[in-house]
PDB file of C-alpha atoms in Angstrom:
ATOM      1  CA  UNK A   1     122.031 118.781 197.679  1.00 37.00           C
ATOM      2  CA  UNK A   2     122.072 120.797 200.996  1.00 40.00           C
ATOM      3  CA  UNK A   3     120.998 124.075 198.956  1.00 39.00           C
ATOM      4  CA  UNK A   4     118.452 121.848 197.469  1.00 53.00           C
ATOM      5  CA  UNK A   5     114.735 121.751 198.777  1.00 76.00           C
ATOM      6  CA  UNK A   6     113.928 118.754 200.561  1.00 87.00           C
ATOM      7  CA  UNK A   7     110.758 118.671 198.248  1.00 86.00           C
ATOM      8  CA  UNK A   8     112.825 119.140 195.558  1.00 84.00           C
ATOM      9  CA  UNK A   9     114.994 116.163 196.282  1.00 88.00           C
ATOM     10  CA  UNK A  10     111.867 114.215 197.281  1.00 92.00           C
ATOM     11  CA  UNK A  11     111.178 114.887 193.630  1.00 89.00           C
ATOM     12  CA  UNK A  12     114.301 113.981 192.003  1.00 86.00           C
ATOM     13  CA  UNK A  13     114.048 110.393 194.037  1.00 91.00           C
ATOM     14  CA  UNK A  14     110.540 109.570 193.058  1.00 93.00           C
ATOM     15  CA  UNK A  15     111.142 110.801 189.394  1.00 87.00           C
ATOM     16  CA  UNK A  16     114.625 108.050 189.398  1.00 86.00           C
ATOM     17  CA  UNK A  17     112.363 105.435 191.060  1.00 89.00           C
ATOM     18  CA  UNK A  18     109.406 105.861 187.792  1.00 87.00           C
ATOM     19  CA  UNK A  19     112.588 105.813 185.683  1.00 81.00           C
ATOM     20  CA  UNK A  20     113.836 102.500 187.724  1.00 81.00           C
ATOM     21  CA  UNK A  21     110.900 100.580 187.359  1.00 85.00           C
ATOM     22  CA  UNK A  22     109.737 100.681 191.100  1.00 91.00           C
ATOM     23  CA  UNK A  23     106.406 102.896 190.113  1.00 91.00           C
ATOM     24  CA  UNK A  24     104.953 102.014 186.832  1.00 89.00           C
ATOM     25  CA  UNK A  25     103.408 103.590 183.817  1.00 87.00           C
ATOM     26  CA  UNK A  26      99.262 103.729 184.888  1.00 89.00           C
ATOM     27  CA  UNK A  27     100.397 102.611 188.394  1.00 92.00           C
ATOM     28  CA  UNK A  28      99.447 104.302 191.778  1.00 94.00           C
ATOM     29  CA  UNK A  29     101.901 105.302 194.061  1.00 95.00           C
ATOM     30  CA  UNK A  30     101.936 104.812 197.481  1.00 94.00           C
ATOM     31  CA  UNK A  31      99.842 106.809 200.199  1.00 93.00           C
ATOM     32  CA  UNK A  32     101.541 109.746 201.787  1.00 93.00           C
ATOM     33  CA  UNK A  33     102.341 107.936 205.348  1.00 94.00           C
ATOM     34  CA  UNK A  34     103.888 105.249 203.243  1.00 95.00           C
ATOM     35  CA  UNK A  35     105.798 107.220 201.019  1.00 95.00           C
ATOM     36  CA  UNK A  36     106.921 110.155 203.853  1.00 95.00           C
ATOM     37  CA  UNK A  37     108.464 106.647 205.500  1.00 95.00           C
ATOM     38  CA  UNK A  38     110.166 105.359 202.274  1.00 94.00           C
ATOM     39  CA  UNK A  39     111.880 109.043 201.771  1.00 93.00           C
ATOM     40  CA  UNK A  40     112.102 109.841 205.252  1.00 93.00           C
ATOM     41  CA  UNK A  41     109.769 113.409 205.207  1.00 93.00           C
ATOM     42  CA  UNK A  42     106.911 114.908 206.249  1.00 93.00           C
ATOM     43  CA  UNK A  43     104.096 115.256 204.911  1.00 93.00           C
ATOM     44  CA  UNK A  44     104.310 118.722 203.393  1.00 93.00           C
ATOM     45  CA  UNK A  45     107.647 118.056 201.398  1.00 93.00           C
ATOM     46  CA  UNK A  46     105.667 114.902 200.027  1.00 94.00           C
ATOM     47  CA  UNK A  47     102.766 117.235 198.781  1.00 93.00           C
ATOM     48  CA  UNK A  48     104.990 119.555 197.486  1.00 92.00           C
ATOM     49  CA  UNK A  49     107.011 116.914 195.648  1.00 92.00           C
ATOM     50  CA  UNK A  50     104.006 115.405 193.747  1.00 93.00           C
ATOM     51  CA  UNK A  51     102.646 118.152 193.165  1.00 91.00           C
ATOM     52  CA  UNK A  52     105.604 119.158 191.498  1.00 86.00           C
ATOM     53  CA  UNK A  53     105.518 115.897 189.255  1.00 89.00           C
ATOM     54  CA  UNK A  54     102.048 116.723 188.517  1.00 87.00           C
ATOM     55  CA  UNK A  55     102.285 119.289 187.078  1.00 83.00           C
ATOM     56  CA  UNK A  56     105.411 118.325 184.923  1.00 78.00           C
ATOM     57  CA  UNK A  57     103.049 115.565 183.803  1.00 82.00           C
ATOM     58  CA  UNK A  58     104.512 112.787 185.371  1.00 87.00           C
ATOM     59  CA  UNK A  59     102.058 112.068 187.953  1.00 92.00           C
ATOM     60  CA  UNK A  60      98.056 112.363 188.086  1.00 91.00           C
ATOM     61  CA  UNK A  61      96.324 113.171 190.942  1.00 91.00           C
ATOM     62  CA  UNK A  62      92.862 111.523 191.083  1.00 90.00           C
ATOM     63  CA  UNK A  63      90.297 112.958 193.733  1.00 86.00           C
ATOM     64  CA  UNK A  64      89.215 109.913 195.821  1.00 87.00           C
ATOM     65  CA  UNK A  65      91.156 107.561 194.115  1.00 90.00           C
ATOM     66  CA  UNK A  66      95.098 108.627 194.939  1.00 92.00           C
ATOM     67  CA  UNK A  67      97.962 109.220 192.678  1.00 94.00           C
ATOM     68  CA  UNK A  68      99.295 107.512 189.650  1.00 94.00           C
ATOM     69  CA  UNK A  69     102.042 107.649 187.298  1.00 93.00           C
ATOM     70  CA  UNK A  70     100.790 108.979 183.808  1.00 87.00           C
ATOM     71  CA  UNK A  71     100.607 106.331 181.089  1.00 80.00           C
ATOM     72  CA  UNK A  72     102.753 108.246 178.743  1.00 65.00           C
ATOM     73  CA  UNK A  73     105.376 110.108 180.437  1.00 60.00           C
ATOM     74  CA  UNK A  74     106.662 113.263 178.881  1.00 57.00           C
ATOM     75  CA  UNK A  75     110.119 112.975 177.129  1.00 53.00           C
ATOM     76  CA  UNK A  76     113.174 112.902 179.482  1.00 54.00           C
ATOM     77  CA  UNK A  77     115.352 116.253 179.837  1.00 57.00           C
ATOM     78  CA  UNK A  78     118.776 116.222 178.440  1.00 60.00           C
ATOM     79  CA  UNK A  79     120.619 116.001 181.625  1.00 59.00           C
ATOM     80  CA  UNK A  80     118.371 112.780 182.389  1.00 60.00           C
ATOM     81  CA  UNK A  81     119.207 111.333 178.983  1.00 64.00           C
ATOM     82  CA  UNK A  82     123.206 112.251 179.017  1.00 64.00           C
ATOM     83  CA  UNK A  83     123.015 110.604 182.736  1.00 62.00           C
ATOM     84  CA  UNK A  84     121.778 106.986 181.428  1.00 61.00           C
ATOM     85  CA  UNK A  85     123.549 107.230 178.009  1.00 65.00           C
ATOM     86  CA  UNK A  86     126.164 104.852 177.065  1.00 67.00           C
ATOM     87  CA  UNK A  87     129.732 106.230 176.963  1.00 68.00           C
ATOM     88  CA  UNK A  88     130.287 105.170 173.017  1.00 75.00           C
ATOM     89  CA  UNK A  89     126.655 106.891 172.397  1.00 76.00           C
ATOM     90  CA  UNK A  90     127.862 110.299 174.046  1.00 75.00           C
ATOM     91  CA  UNK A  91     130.984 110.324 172.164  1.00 75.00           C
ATOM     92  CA  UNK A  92     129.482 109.715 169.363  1.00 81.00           C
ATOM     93  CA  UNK A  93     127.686 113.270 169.328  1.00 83.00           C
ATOM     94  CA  UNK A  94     130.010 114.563 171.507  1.00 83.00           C
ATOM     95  CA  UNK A  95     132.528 114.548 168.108  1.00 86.00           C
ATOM     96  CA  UNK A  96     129.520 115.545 166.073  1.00 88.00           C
ATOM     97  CA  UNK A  97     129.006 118.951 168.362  1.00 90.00           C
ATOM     98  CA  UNK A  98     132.841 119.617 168.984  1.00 92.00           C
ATOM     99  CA  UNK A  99     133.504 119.648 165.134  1.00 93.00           C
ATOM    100  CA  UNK A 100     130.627 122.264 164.810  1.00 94.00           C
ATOM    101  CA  UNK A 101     132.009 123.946 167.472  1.00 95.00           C
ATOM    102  CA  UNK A 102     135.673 123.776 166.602  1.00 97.00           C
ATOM    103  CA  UNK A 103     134.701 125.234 162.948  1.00 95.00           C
ATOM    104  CA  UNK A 104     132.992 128.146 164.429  1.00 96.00           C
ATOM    105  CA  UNK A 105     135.479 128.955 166.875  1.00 97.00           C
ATOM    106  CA  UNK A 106     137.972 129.433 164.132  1.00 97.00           C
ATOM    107  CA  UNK A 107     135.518 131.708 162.215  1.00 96.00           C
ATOM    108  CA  UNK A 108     134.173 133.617 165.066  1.00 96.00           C
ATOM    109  CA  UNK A 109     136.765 133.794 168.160  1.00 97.00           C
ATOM    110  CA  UNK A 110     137.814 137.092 169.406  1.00 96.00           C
ATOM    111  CA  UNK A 111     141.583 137.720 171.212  1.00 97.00           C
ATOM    112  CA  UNK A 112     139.963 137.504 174.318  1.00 96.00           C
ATOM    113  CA  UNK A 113     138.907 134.307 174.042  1.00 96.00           C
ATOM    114  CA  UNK A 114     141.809 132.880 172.500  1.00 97.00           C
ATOM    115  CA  UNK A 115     143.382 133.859 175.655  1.00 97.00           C
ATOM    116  CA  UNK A 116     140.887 131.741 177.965  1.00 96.00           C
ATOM    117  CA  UNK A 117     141.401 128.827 175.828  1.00 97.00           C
ATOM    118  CA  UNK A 118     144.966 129.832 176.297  1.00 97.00           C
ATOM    119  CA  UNK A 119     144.729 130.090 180.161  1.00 96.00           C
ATOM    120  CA  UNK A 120     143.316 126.742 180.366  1.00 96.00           C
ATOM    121  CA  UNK A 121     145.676 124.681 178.107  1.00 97.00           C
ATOM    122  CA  UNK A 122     148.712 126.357 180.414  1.00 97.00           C
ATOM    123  CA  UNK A 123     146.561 125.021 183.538  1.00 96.00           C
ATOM    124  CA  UNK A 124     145.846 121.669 182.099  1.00 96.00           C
ATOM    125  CA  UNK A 125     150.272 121.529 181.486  1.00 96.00           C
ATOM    126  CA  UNK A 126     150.384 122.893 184.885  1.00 97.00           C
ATOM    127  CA  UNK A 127     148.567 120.029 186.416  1.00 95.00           C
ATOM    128  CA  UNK A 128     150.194 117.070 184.111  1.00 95.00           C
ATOM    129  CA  UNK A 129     153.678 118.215 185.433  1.00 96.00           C
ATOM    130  CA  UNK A 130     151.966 118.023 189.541  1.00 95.00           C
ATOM    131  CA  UNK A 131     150.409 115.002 188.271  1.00 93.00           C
ATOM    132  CA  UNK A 132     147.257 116.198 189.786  1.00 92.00           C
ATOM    133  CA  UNK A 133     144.331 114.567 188.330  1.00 89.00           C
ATOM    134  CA  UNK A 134     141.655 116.319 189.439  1.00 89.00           C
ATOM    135  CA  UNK A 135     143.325 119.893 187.963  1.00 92.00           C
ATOM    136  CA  UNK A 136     144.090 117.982 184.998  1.00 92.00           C
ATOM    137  CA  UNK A 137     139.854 117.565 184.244  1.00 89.00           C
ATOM    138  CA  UNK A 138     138.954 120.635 185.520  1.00 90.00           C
ATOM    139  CA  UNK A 139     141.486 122.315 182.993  1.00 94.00           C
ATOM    140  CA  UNK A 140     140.844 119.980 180.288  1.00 93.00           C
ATOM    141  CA  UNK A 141     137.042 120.773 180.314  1.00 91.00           C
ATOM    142  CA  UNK A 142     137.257 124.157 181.006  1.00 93.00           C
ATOM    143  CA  UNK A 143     139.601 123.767 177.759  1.00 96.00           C
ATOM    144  CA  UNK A 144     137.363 122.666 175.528  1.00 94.00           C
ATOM    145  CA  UNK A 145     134.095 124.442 177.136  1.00 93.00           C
ATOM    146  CA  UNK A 146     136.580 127.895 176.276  1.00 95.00           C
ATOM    147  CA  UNK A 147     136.737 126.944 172.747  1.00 97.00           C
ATOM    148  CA  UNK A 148     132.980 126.179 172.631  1.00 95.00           C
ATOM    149  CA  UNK A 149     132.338 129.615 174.214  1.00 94.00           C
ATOM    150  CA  UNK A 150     134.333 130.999 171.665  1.00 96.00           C
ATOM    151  CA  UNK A 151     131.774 129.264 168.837  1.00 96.00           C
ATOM    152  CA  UNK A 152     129.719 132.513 169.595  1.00 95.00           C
ATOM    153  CA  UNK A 153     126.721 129.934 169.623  1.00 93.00           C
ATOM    154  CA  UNK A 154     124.990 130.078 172.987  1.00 89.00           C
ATOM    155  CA  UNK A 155     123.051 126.814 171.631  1.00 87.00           C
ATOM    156  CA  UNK A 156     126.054 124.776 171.012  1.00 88.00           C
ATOM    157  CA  UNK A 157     127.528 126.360 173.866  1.00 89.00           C
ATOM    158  CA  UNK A 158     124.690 125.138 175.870  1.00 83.00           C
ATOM    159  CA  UNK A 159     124.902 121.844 174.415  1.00 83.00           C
ATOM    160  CA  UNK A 160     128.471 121.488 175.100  1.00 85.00           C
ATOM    161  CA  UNK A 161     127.492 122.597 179.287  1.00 82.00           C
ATOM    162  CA  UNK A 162     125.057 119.455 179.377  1.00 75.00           C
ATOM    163  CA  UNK A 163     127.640 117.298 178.173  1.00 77.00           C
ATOM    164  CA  UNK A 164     130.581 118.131 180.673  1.00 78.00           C
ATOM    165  CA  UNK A 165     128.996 116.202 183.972  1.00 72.00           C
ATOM    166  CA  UNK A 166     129.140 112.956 181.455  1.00 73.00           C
ATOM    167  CA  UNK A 167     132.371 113.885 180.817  1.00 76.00           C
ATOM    168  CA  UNK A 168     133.604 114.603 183.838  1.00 76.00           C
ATOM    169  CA  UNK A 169     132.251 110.965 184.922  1.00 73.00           C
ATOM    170  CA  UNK A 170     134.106 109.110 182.396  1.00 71.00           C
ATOM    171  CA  UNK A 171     137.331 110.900 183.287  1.00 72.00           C
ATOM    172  CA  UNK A 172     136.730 109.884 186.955  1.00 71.00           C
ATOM    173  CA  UNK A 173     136.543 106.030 185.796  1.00 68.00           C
ATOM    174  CA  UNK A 174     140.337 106.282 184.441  1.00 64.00           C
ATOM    175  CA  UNK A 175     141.482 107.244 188.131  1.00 64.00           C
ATOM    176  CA  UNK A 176     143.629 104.290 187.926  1.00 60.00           C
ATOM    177  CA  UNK A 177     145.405 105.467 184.673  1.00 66.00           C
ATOM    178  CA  UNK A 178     146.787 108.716 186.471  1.00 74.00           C
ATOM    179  CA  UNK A 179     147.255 111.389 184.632  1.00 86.00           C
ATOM    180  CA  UNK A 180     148.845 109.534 181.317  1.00 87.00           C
ATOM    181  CA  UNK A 181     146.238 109.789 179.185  1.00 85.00           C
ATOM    182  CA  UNK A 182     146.305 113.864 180.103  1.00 90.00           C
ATOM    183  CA  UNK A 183     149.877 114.142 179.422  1.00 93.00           C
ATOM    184  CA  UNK A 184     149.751 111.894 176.216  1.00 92.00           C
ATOM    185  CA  UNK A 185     147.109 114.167 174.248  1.00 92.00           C
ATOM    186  CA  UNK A 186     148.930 117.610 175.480  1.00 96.00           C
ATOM    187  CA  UNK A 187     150.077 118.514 172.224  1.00 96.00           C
ATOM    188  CA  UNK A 188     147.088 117.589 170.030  1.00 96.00           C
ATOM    189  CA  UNK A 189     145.677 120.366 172.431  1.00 97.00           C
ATOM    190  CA  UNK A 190     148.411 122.887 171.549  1.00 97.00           C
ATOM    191  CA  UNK A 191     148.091 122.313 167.875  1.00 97.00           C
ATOM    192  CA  UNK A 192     144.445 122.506 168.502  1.00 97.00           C
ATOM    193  CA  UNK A 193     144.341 126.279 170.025  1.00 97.00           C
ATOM    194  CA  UNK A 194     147.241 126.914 167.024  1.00 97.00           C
ATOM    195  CA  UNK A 195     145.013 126.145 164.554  1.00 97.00           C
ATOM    196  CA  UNK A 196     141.950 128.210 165.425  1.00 97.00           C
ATOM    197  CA  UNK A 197     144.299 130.752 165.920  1.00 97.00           C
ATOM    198  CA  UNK A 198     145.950 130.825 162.223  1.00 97.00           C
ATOM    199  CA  UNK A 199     142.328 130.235 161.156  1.00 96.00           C
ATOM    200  CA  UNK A 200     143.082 126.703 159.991  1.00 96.00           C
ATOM    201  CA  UNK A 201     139.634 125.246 159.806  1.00 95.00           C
ATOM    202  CA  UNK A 202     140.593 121.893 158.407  1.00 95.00           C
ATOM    203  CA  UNK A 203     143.082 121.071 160.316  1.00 96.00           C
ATOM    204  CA  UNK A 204     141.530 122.142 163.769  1.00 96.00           C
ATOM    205  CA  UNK A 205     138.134 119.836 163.021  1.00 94.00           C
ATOM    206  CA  UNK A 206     141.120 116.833 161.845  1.00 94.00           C
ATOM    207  CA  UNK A 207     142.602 117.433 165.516  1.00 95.00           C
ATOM    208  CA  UNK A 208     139.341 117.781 167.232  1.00 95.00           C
ATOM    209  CA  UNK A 209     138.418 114.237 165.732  1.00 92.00           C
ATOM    210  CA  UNK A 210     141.928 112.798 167.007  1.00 92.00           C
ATOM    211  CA  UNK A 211     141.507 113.860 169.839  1.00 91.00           C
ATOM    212  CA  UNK A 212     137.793 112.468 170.564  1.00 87.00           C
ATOM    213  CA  UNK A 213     138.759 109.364 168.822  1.00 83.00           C
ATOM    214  CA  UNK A 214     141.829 108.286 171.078  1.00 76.00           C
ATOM    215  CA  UNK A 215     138.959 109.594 173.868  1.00 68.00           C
ATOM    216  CA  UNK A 216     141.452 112.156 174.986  1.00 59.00           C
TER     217      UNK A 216
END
């Protein structure tokens, strides 16, 4: 966040409190000296911040009469949507994207990027044996994020990106499990990166699905 604008974050926090509940569809908002004391600004970071809203059509301003939350609010971004989602839901695509993406990695994949996937899957081994958990996400993500590079579809690739914070999140929740979970799924990851290698469609979208369903 220190990069961040303050207006910016001013933003963020008054977009989460709409999405909370505190500020209502049709509602008005607070005043500027009441809201610079609720978010702890001045006034110019407040200005900027709903004017930023405004004019992504979550807020109105009103001449004379102040500034209230649009009736219909325009449809969440991914990122928002991912963030509030329910594990099972995200999976649940999750296995639908990664099966697209496994099957076009096996078509499309150049020796280059069999090599990155390659790099990663050595890290992820790496970090099982220091039973490091942290190295063990960051490999395993980078893992899969390799093979959806590989898909040569900057959509799905895209798609995959949105998903990896969620992921991330979940893996972060296991803390207490170590690094078992990691080490238990290892192969499935090897066979994985063998079979879009040979070209084994089939069998790499069968792994894939093991793999998400054991929530490896």
């Amino acid at each position: 966040m220190k990069n961040q604008k303050l207006s910016d974050q001013v933003s963020a926090k008054i977009r989460q409190d709409i999405l909370d509940g505190k500020y209502k569809a049709g509602e008005k908002i607070p005043a500027e000296p009441e809201l610079m004391k609720v978010y702890e600004v001045g006034r110019s970071s407040i200005r900027e911040a709903i004017k930023s809203l405004a004019m992504a059509g979550i807020l109105k301003v009103r001449q004379g009469s102040g500034t209230f939350v649009n009736e219909v609010l325009p449809e969440e971004n991914m990122a928002e949507k991912l963030r509030v989602a329910d594990f099972d839901e995200i999976n649940a695509v999750r296995k639908l994207l990664e099966e697209e993406i496994v099957r076009l990695a096996v078509e499309n994949h150049t020796q280059a990027e069999l090599e990155e996937i390659e790099k990663h899957l050595t890290l992820r081994k790496l970090a099982i044996i220091a039973e490091d958990r942290p190295a063990c996400t960051n490999a395993d993500i980078a893992f899969h994020l390799a093979i959806a590079n590989a898909s040569h579809n900057k959509v799905l690739a895209s798609l995959y990106q949105n998903f990896t914070h969620t992921i991330r999140t979940f893996f972060s929740k296991r803390e207490a499990q170590g690094i078992g979970h990691f080490a238990m799924s290892h192969h499935l990851h090897a066979e994985l990166l063998h079979a879009i290698k040979t070209k084994r469609k089939k069998q790499a979208q069968e792994l894939i699905r093991n793999i998400l369903d054991h929530n490896y």
